[in-house]
CSV table of C-alpha atoms in Angstrom, one decimal:
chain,number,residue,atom,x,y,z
A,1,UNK,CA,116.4,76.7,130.8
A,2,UNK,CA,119.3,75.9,132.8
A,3,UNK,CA,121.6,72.9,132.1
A,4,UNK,CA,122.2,69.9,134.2
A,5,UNK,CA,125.3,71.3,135.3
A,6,UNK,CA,124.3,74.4,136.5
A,7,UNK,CA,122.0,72.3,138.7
A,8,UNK,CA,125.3,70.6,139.4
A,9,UNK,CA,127.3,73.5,140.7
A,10,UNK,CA,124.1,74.3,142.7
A,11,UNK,CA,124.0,71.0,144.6
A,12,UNK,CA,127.6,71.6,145.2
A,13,UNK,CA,127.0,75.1,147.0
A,14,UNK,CA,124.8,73.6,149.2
A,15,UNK,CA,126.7,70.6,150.2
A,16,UNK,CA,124.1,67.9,149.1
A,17,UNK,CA,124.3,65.2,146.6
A,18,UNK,CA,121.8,64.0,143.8
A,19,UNK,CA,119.5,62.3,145.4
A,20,UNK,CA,115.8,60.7,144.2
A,21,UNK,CA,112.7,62.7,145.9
A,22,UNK,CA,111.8,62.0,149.3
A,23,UNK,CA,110.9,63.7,152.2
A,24,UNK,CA,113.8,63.0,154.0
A,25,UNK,CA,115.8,64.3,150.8
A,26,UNK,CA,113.4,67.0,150.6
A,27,UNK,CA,114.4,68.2,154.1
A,28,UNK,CA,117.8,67.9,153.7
A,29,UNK,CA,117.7,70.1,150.6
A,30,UNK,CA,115.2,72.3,152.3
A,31,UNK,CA,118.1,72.1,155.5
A,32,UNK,CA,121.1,72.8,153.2
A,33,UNK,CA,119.1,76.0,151.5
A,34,UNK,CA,118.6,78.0,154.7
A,35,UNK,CA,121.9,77.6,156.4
A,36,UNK,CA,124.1,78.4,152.7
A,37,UNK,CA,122.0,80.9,151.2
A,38,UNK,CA,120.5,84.0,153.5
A,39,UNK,CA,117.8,86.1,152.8
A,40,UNK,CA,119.4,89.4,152.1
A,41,UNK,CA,119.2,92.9,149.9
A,42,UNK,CA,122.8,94.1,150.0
A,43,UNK,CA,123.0,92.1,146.5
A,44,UNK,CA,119.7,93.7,145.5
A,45,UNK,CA,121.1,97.1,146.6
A,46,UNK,CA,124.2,96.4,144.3
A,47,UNK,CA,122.7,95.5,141.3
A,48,UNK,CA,120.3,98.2,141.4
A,49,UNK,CA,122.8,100.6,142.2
A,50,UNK,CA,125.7,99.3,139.6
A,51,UNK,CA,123.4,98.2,136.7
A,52,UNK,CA,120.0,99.9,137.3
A,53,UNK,CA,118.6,96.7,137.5
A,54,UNK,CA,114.9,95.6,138.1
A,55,UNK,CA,114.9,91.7,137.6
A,56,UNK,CA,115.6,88.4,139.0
A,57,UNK,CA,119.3,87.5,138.6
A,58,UNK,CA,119.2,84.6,136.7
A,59,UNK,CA,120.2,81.0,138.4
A,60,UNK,CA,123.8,81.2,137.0
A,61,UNK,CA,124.3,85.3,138.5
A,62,UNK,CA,122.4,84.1,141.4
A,63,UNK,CA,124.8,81.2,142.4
A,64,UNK,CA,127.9,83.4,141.6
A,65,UNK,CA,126.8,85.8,144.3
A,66,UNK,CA,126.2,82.7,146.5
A,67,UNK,CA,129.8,81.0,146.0
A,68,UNK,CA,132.2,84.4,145.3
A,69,UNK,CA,130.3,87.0,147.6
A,70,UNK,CA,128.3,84.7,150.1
A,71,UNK,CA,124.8,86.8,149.2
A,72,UNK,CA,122.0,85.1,149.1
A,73,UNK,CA,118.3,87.5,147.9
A,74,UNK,CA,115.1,88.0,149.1
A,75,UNK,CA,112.3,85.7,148.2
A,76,UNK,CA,111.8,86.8,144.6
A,77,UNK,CA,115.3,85.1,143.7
A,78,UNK,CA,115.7,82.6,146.5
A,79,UNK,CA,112.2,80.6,146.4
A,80,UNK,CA,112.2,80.7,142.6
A,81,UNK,CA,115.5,79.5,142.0
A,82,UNK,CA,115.5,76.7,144.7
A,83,UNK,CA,111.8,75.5,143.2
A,84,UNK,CA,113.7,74.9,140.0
A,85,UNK,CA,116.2,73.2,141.5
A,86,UNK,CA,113.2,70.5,143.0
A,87,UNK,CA,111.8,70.6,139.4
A,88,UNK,CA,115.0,69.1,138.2
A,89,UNK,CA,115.3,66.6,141.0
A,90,UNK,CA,112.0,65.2,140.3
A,91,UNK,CA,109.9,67.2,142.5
A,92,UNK,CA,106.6,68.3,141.9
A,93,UNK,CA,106.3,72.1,142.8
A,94,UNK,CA,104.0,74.5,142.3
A,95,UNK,CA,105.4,78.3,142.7
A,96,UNK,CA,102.6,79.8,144.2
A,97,UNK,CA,101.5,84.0,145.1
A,98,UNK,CA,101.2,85.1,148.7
A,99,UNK,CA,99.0,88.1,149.9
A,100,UNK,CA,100.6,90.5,152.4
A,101,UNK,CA,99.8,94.6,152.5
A,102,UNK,CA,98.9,93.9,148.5
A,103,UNK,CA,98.1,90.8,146.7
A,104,UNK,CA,101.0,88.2,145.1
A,105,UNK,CA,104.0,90.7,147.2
A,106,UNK,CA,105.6,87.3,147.9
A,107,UNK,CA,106.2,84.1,146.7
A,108,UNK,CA,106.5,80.3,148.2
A,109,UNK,CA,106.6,76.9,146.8
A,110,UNK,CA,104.0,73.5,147.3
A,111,UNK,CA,105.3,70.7,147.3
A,112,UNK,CA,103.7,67.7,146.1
A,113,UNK,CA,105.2,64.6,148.1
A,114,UNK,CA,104.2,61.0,148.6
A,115,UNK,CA,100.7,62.4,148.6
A,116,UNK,CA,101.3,65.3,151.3
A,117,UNK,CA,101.6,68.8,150.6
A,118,UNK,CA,104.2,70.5,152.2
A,119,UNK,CA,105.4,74.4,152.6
A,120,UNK,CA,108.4,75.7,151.6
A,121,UNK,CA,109.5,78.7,151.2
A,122,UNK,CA,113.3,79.7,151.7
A,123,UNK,CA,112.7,83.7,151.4
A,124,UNK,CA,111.1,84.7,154.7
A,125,UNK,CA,114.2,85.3,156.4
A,126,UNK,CA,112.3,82.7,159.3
A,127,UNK,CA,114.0,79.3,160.7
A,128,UNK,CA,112.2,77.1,158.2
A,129,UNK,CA,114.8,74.8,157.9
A,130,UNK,CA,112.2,72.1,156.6
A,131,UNK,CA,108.7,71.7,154.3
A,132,UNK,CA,105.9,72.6,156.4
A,133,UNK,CA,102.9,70.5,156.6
A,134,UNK,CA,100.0,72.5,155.2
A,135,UNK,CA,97.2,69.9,155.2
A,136,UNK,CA,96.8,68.8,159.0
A,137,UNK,CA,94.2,70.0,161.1
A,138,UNK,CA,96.0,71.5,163.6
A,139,UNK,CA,98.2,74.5,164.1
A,140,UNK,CA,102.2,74.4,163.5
A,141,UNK,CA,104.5,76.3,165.6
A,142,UNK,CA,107.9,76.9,165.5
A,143,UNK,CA,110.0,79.1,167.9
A,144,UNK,CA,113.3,80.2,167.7
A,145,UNK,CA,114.6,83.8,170.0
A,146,UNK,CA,111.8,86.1,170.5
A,147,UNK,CA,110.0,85.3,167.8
A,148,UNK,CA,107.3,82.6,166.9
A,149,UNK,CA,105.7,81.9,163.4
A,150,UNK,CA,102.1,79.7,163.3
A,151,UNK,CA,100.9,77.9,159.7
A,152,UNK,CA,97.4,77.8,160.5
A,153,UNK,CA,95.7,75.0,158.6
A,154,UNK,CA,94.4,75.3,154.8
A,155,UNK,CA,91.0,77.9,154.7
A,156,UNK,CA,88.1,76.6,152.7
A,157,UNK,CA,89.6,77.7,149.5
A,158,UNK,CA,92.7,76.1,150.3
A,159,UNK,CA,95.5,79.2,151.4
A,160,UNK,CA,97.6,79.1,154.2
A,161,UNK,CA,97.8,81.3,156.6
A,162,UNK,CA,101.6,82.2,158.3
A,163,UNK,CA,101.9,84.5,161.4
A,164,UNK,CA,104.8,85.9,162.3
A,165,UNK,CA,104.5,86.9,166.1
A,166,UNK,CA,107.4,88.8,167.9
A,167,UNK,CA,107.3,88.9,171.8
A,168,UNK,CA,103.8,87.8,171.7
A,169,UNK,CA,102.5,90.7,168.9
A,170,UNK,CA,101.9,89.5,165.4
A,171,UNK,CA,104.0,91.9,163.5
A,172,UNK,CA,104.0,90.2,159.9
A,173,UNK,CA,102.4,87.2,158.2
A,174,UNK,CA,101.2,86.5,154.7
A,175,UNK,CA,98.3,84.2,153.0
A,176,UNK,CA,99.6,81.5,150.4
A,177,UNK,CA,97.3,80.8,148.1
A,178,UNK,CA,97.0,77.3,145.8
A,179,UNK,CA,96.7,78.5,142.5
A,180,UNK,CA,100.3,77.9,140.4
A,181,UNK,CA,102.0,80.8,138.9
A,182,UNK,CA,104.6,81.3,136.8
A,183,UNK,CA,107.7,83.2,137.3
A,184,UNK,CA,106.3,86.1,134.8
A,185,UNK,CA,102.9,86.7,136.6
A,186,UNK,CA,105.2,88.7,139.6
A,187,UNK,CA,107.4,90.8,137.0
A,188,UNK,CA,105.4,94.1,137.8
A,189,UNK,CA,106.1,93.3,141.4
A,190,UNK,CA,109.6,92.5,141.2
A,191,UNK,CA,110.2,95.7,139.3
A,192,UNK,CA,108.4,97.8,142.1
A,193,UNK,CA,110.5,95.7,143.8
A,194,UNK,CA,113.6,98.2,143.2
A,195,UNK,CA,111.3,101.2,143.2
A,196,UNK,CA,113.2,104.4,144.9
A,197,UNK,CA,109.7,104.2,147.0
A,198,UNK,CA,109.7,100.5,147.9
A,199,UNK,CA,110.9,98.8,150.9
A,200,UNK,CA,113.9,97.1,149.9
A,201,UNK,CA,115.6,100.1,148.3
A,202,UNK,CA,115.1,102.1,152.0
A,203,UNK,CA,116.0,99.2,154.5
A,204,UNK,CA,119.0,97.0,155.5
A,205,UNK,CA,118.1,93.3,156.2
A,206,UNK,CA,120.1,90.2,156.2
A,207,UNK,CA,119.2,86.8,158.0
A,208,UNK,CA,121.8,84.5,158.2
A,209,UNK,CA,120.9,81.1,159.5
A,210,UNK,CA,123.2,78.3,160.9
A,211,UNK,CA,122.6,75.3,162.6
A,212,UNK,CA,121.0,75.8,165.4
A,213,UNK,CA,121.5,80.0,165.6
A,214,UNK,CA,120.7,83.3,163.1
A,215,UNK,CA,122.3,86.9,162.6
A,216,UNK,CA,119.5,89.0,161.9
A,217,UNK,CA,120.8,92.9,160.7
A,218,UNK,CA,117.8,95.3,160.3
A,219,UNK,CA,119.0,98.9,159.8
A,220,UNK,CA,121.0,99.5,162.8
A,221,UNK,CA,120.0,96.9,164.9
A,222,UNK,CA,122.0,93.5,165.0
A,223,UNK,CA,120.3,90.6,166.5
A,224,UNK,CA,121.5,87.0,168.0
A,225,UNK,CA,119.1,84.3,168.3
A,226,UNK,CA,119.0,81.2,169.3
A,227,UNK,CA,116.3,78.5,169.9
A,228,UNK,CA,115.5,80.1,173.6
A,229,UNK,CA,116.7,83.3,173.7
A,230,UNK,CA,118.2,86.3,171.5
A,231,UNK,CA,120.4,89.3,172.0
A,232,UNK,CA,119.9,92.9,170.7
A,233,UNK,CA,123.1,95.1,169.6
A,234,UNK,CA,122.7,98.9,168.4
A,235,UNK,CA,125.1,99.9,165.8
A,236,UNK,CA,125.8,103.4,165.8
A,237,UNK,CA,126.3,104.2,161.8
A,238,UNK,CA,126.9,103.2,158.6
A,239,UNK,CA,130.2,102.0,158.9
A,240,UNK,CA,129.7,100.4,162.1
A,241,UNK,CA,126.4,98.7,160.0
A,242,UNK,CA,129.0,97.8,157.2
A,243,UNK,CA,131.8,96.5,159.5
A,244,UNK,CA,129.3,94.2,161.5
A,245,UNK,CA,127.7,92.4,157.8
A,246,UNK,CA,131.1,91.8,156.7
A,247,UNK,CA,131.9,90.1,159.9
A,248,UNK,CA,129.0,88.7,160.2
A,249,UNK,CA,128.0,87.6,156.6
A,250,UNK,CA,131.3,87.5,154.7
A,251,UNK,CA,129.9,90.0,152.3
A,252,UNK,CA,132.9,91.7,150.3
A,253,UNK,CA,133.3,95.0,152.6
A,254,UNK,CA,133.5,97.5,149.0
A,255,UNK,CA,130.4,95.9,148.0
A,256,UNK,CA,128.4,96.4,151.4
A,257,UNK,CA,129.5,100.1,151.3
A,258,UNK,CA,128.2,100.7,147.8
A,259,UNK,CA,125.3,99.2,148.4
A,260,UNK,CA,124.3,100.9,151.1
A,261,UNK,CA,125.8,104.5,150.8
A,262,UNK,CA,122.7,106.0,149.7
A,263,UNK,CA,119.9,104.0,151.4
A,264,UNK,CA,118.1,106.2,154.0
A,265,UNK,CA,117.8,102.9,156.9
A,266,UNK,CA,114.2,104.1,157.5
A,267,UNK,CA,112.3,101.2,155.6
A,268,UNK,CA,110.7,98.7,158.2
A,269,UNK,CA,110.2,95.5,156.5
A,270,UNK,CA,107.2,94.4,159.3
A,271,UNK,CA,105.1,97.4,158.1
């Protein structure tokens, strides 16, 4: 269990004080999260590569690479790790399983507010920069470049759908579903996780949000977005790919090439 300063040091990171639960609270947190922290595998690169690792950093490792190195994670770090931070401000959260390809791949809070339930989830590498709404009766949309992601509203048992649509083509999505987990229910996941087969250990992908714009590096393609438009740059190699997320992210530049000296750039995190 984490100590009331490490929460501390984490409110500190992300520029926000201690504050009582509220929505508007809640979105600044929410707010504060996606622009500090990106959604990223360079750390995840590193730590398998340097310590054969197959785990969740814990909170304190996890907001060392955030303040020395500027990293961020994917969504088995980032959503877990920012739900107990709402735990400790008085939220009520449930960390909850969502269905992509295979069942419980990723993972998104609920959040239980002034009798509202509300989506967050901080690991998508998508412009959520506040809770989501998941019981209206309507649709939510949210564009930013080229791409567009829908919450549908809650199914009969309760799951919400997410689309991620691209140029007009659904290329991703996933299904939350209700039921509370707990952190240990996705260890066999996490650990495929850093599989020599899985996705993350054969792709590059960061997404950097600020305030009204995002870096998005996939392999060797670096993209611009803002809210109406986005541009596309090819990098030609490696070291072009490691120059660009040092300038772009503020990763260490020896870190970024050992982390991705070995990885083959043909994972495609849509598939």
């Amino acid at each position: 269990m984490a100590h009331t300063r490490t929460f501390d040091r984490y409110l500190s990171i992300l520029g926000v004080g201690r504050e009582p639960p509220t929505l508007d609270n809640l979105r600044r947190l929410v707010r504060a999260q996606i622009i500090r922290v990106p959604f990223e595998n360079i750390s995840k690169l590193f730590l398998k590569k340097t310590a054969d690792a197959s785990y969740i950093p814990s909170l304190e490792d996890h907001l060392d690479g955030i303040e020395r190195f500027n990293f961020g994670g994917t969504c088995y770090a980032n959503n877990p790790h920012f739900a107990a931070l709402l735990r400790h401000l008085g939220y009520e959260v449930d960390l909850c399983g969502a269905d992509m390809s295979n069942p419980d791949v990723h993972l998104v809070s609920f959040v239980h507010l002034e009798g509202r339930e509300y989506l967050v989830d901080v690991g998508y590498a998508a412009p959520f920069y506040q809770p989501l709404a998941r019981d209206t009766d309507t649709k939510l949309e949210i564009a930013f470049g080229r791409h567009r992601y829908v919450l549908h509203p809650q199914d009969d048992l309760k799951r919400s759908r997410m689309e991620h649509i691209r140029d007009g083509e659904l290329i991703h999505g996933y299904l939350a579903k209700p039921e509370p987990r707990e952190i240990d229910h996705f260890d066999e996941i996490i650990r495929d996780s850093y599989s020599d087969q899985s996705t993350f250990m054969n792709v590059v992908v960061i997404e950097r949000f600020f305030a009204d714009r995002s870096i998005r590096i996939h392999n060797l393609t670096l993209t611009e977005s803002n809210r109406t438009g986005a541009t596309t740059t090819r990098l030609d190699d490696k070291e072009e790919l490691a120059r660009a997320i040092v300038t772009s992210c503020g990763f260490p530049s020896e870190m970024v090439r050992e982390a991705i000296a070995d990885v083959a750039l043909e994972g495609n995190i849509y598939s």
